[in-house]
């Protein structure tokens, strides 16, 4: 399905559901100034086109005993396609890895964001998982001291 041109009502719908994905259609329609049926139709189109990818529940990392956030920069020996695929497959299987991106403009090939309950857990993760991936040249770790901004909502100001 082709991606529709988004208007200000679509933008309002997306803003509202990014803040609270559990909002009822009735409440959402009231907030965006539509009746429930057209609002539900717009949501369905946004889902069918993939603009709404999925709906999730965000959990509190610290309350669940995962107070440590870590950025890990990984440099491979080379970027041979088999090596990249092996790395991608390995880290994709680990629940501690919240994000993994192949990056440019750095000494690293990959940037991972991981969460851990404590330093011992991170040491085991590093030694028994990450270091065992074939073809890693170096690993640099940066620990998050304080989160200044942490949001999940995408900016939508460009949608008129």
PDB file of C-alpha atoms in Angstrom:
ATOM      1  CA  UNK A   1       0.000   0.000   0.000  1.00  0.00           C
ATOM      2  CA  UNK A   2       1.422   3.416  -0.913  1.00  0.00           C
ATOM      3  CA  UNK A   3       2.241   5.772   1.938  1.00  0.00           C
ATOM      4  CA  UNK A   4      -0.451   8.450   2.200  1.00  0.00           C
ATOM      5  CA  UNK A   5       0.288  12.150   2.416  1.00  0.00           C
ATOM      6  CA  UNK A   6      -0.035  12.968   6.089  1.00  0.00           C
ATOM      7  CA  UNK A   7      -2.031  15.977   7.261  1.00  0.00           C
ATOM      8  CA  UNK A   8      -2.321  17.802  10.588  1.00  0.00           C
ATOM      9  CA  UNK A   9      -4.945  15.333  11.888  1.00  0.00           C
ATOM     10  CA  UNK A  10      -2.660  12.379  11.130  1.00  0.00           C
ATOM     11  CA  UNK A  11       0.104  14.262  12.901  1.00  0.00           C
ATOM     12  CA  UNK A  12      -2.103  14.785  15.984  1.00  0.00           C
ATOM     13  CA  UNK A  13      -3.075  11.108  15.979  1.00  0.00           C
ATOM     14  CA  UNK A  14       0.581  10.063  15.787  1.00  0.00           C
ATOM     15  CA  UNK A  15       1.590  12.520  18.524  1.00  0.00           C
ATOM     16  CA  UNK A  16      -1.121  11.240  20.853  1.00  0.00           C
ATOM     17  CA  UNK A  17      -0.451   7.535  20.360  1.00  0.00           C
ATOM     18  CA  UNK A  18       3.310   8.022  20.718  1.00  0.00           C
ATOM     19  CA  UNK A  19       2.658   9.432  24.192  1.00  0.00           C
ATOM     20  CA  UNK A  20       0.079   6.763  25.127  1.00  0.00           C
ATOM     21  CA  UNK A  21      -0.378   3.765  22.860  1.00  0.00           C
ATOM     22  CA  UNK A  22      -3.163   2.426  25.076  1.00  0.00           C
ATOM     23  CA  UNK A  23      -5.434   5.423  24.497  1.00  0.00           C
ATOM     24  CA  UNK A  24      -8.950   4.376  23.480  1.00  0.00           C
ATOM     25  CA  UNK A  25     -10.229   5.268  20.030  1.00  0.00           C
ATOM     26  CA  UNK A  26     -13.005   7.314  21.631  1.00  0.00           C
ATOM     27  CA  UNK A  27     -10.581   9.429  23.684  1.00  0.00           C
ATOM     28  CA  UNK A  28      -8.173   9.740  20.748  1.00  0.00           C
ATOM     29  CA  UNK A  29     -10.944  10.900  18.422  1.00  0.00           C
ATOM     30  CA  UNK A  30     -11.991  13.560  20.954  1.00  0.00           C
ATOM     31  CA  UNK A  31      -8.409  14.814  21.327  1.00  0.00           C
ATOM     32  CA  UNK A  32      -7.844  15.128  17.573  1.00  0.00           C
ATOM     33  CA  UNK A  33     -11.287  16.485  16.708  1.00  0.00           C
ATOM     34  CA  UNK A  34     -12.712  13.572  14.727  1.00  0.00           C
ATOM     35  CA  UNK A  35     -15.608  11.228  15.266  1.00  0.00           C
ATOM     36  CA  UNK A  36     -14.565   7.670  16.284  1.00  0.00           C
ATOM     37  CA  UNK A  37     -15.149   5.958  12.904  1.00  0.00           C
ATOM     38  CA  UNK A  38     -12.938   8.253  10.774  1.00  0.00           C
ATOM     39  CA  UNK A  39     -10.316   8.201  13.518  1.00  0.00           C
ATOM     40  CA  UNK A  40     -10.277   4.389  13.521  1.00  0.00           C
ATOM     41  CA  UNK A  41     -10.035   4.371   9.692  1.00  0.00           C
ATOM     42  CA  UNK A  42      -7.020   6.684   9.813  1.00  0.00           C
ATOM     43  CA  UNK A  43      -5.331   4.473  12.410  1.00  0.00           C
ATOM     44  CA  UNK A  44      -5.964   1.423  10.222  1.00  0.00           C
ATOM     45  CA  UNK A  45      -4.402   3.149   7.179  1.00  0.00           C
ATOM     46  CA  UNK A  46      -1.400   4.251   9.264  1.00  0.00           C
ATOM     47  CA  UNK A  47      -0.956   0.633  10.382  1.00  0.00           C
ATOM     48  CA  UNK A  48      -1.429  -0.878   6.923  1.00  0.00           C
ATOM     49  CA  UNK A  49       1.151   1.465   5.386  1.00  0.00           C
ATOM     50  CA  UNK A  50       3.645   0.694   8.138  1.00  0.00           C
ATOM     51  CA  UNK A  51       3.788   4.235   9.496  1.00  0.00           C
ATOM     52  CA  UNK A  52       2.548   2.704  12.745  1.00  0.00           C
ATOM     53  CA  UNK A  53       5.023  -0.131  12.939  1.00  0.00           C
ATOM     54  CA  UNK A  54       3.880  -1.709  16.209  1.00  0.00           C
ATOM     55  CA  UNK A  55       2.589  -0.775  19.618  1.00  0.00           C
ATOM     56  CA  UNK A  56       4.646  -1.580  22.679  1.00  0.00           C
ATOM     57  CA  UNK A  57       4.701  -1.038  26.422  1.00  0.00           C
ATOM     58  CA  UNK A  58       7.733   0.764  27.829  1.00  0.00           C
ATOM     59  CA  UNK A  59       9.095  -0.697  31.054  1.00  0.00           C
ATOM     60  CA  UNK A  60      11.084   1.097  33.754  1.00  0.00           C
ATOM     61  CA  UNK A  61      14.674  -0.091  33.347  1.00  0.00           C
ATOM     62  CA  UNK A  62      15.790   0.766  36.878  1.00  0.00           C
ATOM     63  CA  UNK A  63      12.722  -0.656  38.635  1.00  0.00           C
ATOM     64  CA  UNK A  64      13.381  -3.927  36.806  1.00  0.00           C
ATOM     65  CA  UNK A  65      16.938  -4.085  38.170  1.00  0.00           C
ATOM     66  CA  UNK A  66      18.794  -2.898  35.060  1.00  0.00           C
ATOM     67  CA  UNK A  67      20.318   0.390  36.257  1.00  0.00           C
ATOM     68  CA  UNK A  68      23.418   0.337  34.059  1.00  0.00           C
ATOM     69  CA  UNK A  69      23.275   1.614  30.471  1.00  0.00           C
ATOM     70  CA  UNK A  70      26.365   1.145  28.360  1.00  0.00           C
ATOM     71  CA  UNK A  71      27.427   2.186  24.872  1.00  0.00           C
ATOM     72  CA  UNK A  72      29.834  -0.287  23.328  1.00  0.00           C
ATOM     73  CA  UNK A  73      31.872   0.560  20.240  1.00  0.00           C
ATOM     74  CA  UNK A  74      33.076  -2.484  18.345  1.00  0.00           C
ATOM     75  CA  UNK A  75      35.724  -2.418  15.639  1.00  0.00           C
ATOM     76  CA  UNK A  76      36.015  -5.444  13.371  1.00  0.00           C
ATOM     77  CA  UNK A  77      39.198  -6.620  11.677  1.00  0.00           C
ATOM     78  CA  UNK A  78      37.455  -5.934   8.350  1.00  0.00           C
ATOM     79  CA  UNK A  79      33.957  -5.422   6.982  1.00  0.00           C
ATOM     80  CA  UNK A  80      33.765  -8.595   4.912  1.00  0.00           C
ATOM     81  CA  UNK A  81      30.082  -9.427   4.392  1.00  0.00           C
ATOM     82  CA  UNK A  82      30.236 -12.803   6.154  1.00  0.00           C
ATOM     83  CA  UNK A  83      31.854 -11.203   9.189  1.00  0.00           C
ATOM     84  CA  UNK A  84      29.179  -8.459   9.300  1.00  0.00           C
ATOM     85  CA  UNK A  85      26.401 -11.048   8.993  1.00  0.00           C
ATOM     86  CA  UNK A  86      27.915 -13.152  11.779  1.00  0.00           C
ATOM     87  CA  UNK A  87      28.185 -10.129  14.069  1.00  0.00           C
ATOM     88  CA  UNK A  88      24.623  -9.003  13.267  1.00  0.00           C
ATOM     89  CA  UNK A  89      23.226 -12.486  13.917  1.00  0.00           C
ATOM     90  CA  UNK A  90      25.116 -12.872  17.195  1.00  0.00           C
ATOM     91  CA  UNK A  91      24.152  -9.566  18.814  1.00  0.00           C
ATOM     92  CA  UNK A  92      20.548  -9.796  17.568  1.00  0.00           C
ATOM     93  CA  UNK A  93      20.074 -12.867  19.753  1.00  0.00           C
ATOM     94  CA  UNK A  94      21.114 -11.158  23.003  1.00  0.00           C
ATOM     95  CA  UNK A  95      18.339  -9.494  25.009  1.00  0.00           C
ATOM     96  CA  UNK A  96      20.802  -7.142  26.733  1.00  0.00           C
ATOM     97  CA  UNK A  97      21.385  -5.385  23.399  1.00  0.00           C
ATOM     98  CA  UNK A  98      18.702  -2.721  22.984  1.00  0.00           C
ATOM     99  CA  UNK A  99      20.222  -1.188  19.861  1.00  0.00           C
ATOM    100  CA  UNK A 100      22.947  -2.127  17.426  1.00  0.00           C
ATOM    101  CA  UNK A 101      23.927   0.074  14.502  1.00  0.00           C
ATOM    102  CA  UNK A 102      26.565  -0.248  11.809  1.00  0.00           C
ATOM    103  CA  UNK A 103      28.063   3.249  11.825  1.00  0.00           C
ATOM    104  CA  UNK A 104      30.400   5.534   9.898  1.00  0.00           C
ATOM    105  CA  UNK A 105      32.558   8.485  10.898  1.00  0.00           C
ATOM    106  CA  UNK A 106      34.155   6.718  13.831  1.00  0.00           C
ATOM    107  CA  UNK A 107      36.952   4.291  14.580  1.00  0.00           C
ATOM    108  CA  UNK A 108      34.225   1.770  15.385  1.00  0.00           C
ATOM    109  CA  UNK A 109      32.168  -0.284  12.975  1.00  0.00           C
ATOM    110  CA  UNK A 110      29.274  -0.880  15.372  1.00  0.00           C
ATOM    111  CA  UNK A 111      27.654   1.023  18.196  1.00  0.00           C
ATOM    112  CA  UNK A 112      25.651  -1.027  20.686  1.00  0.00           C
ATOM    113  CA  UNK A 113      23.431   0.169  23.492  1.00  0.00           C
ATOM    114  CA  UNK A 114      23.180  -2.448  26.234  1.00  0.00           C
ATOM    115  CA  UNK A 115      21.616  -2.586  29.687  1.00  0.00           C
ATOM    116  CA  UNK A 116      22.953  -4.541  32.641  1.00  0.00           C
ATOM    117  CA  UNK A 117      22.031  -5.215  36.255  1.00  0.00           C
ATOM    118  CA  UNK A 118      25.623  -4.783  37.498  1.00  0.00           C
ATOM    119  CA  UNK A 119      29.285  -4.742  36.540  1.00  0.00           C
ATOM    120  CA  UNK A 120      29.760  -8.482  37.094  1.00  0.00           C
ATOM    121  CA  UNK A 121      27.009  -9.159  34.568  1.00  0.00           C
ATOM    122  CA  UNK A 122      28.677  -6.804  32.101  1.00  0.00           C
ATOM    123  CA  UNK A 123      32.015  -8.556  32.597  1.00  0.00           C
ATOM    124  CA  UNK A 124      30.396 -11.932  31.812  1.00  0.00           C
ATOM    125  CA  UNK A 125      28.618 -10.405  28.796  1.00  0.00           C
ATOM    126  CA  UNK A 126      31.894  -8.980  27.510  1.00  0.00           C
ATOM    127  CA  UNK A 127      34.021 -12.077  28.099  1.00  0.00           C
ATOM    128  CA  UNK A 128      31.562 -14.865  27.349  1.00  0.00           C
ATOM    129  CA  UNK A 129      29.517 -13.305  24.551  1.00  0.00           C
ATOM    130  CA  UNK A 130      30.937 -10.251  22.824  1.00  0.00           C
ATOM    131  CA  UNK A 131      34.620 -11.239  22.867  1.00  0.00           C
ATOM    132  CA  UNK A 132      33.745 -14.634  21.416  1.00  0.00           C
ATOM    133  CA  UNK A 133      32.494 -13.240  18.129  1.00  0.00           C
ATOM    134  CA  UNK A 134      35.054 -14.007  15.450  1.00  0.00           C
ATOM    135  CA  UNK A 135      36.791 -11.062  13.817  1.00  0.00           C
ATOM    136  CA  UNK A 136      36.581  -8.378  16.503  1.00  0.00           C
ATOM    137  CA  UNK A 137      39.650  -6.126  16.591  1.00  0.00           C
ATOM    138  CA  UNK A 138      38.717  -3.885  19.523  1.00  0.00           C
ATOM    139  CA  UNK A 139      35.936  -3.012  21.953  1.00  0.00           C
ATOM    140  CA  UNK A 140      35.520   0.324  23.720  1.00  0.00           C
ATOM    141  CA  UNK A 141      32.975   0.847  26.445  1.00  0.00           C
ATOM    142  CA  UNK A 142      31.305   4.040  27.685  1.00  0.00           C
ATOM    143  CA  UNK A 143      29.082   3.948  30.748  1.00  0.00           C
ATOM    144  CA  UNK A 144      26.107   6.286  30.988  1.00  0.00           C
ATOM    145  CA  UNK A 145      26.452   8.483  34.080  1.00  0.00           C
ATOM    146  CA  UNK A 146      23.174  10.357  33.660  1.00  0.00           C
ATOM    147  CA  UNK A 147      20.468  10.342  31.001  1.00  0.00           C
ATOM    148  CA  UNK A 148      19.820  13.911  29.948  1.00  0.00           C
ATOM    149  CA  UNK A 149      17.223  13.114  27.271  1.00  0.00           C
ATOM    150  CA  UNK A 150      15.518   9.781  26.733  1.00  0.00           C
ATOM    151  CA  UNK A 151      12.478   9.771  24.527  1.00  0.00           C
ATOM    152  CA  UNK A 152      10.719   7.353  22.263  1.00  0.00           C
ATOM    153  CA  UNK A 153       8.524   9.857  20.433  1.00  0.00           C
ATOM    154  CA  UNK A 154       9.663  10.818  16.948  1.00  0.00           C
ATOM    155  CA  UNK A 155       9.564  14.539  16.048  1.00  0.00           C
ATOM    156  CA  UNK A 156       6.598  15.314  13.789  1.00  0.00           C
ATOM    157  CA  UNK A 157       6.929  19.080  13.348  1.00  0.00           C
ATOM    158  CA  UNK A 158       7.702  18.636   9.648  1.00  0.00           C
ATOM    159  CA  UNK A 159       4.169  17.294   9.030  1.00  0.00           C
ATOM    160  CA  UNK A 160       1.843  20.221   8.316  1.00  0.00           C
TER     161      UNK A 160
END
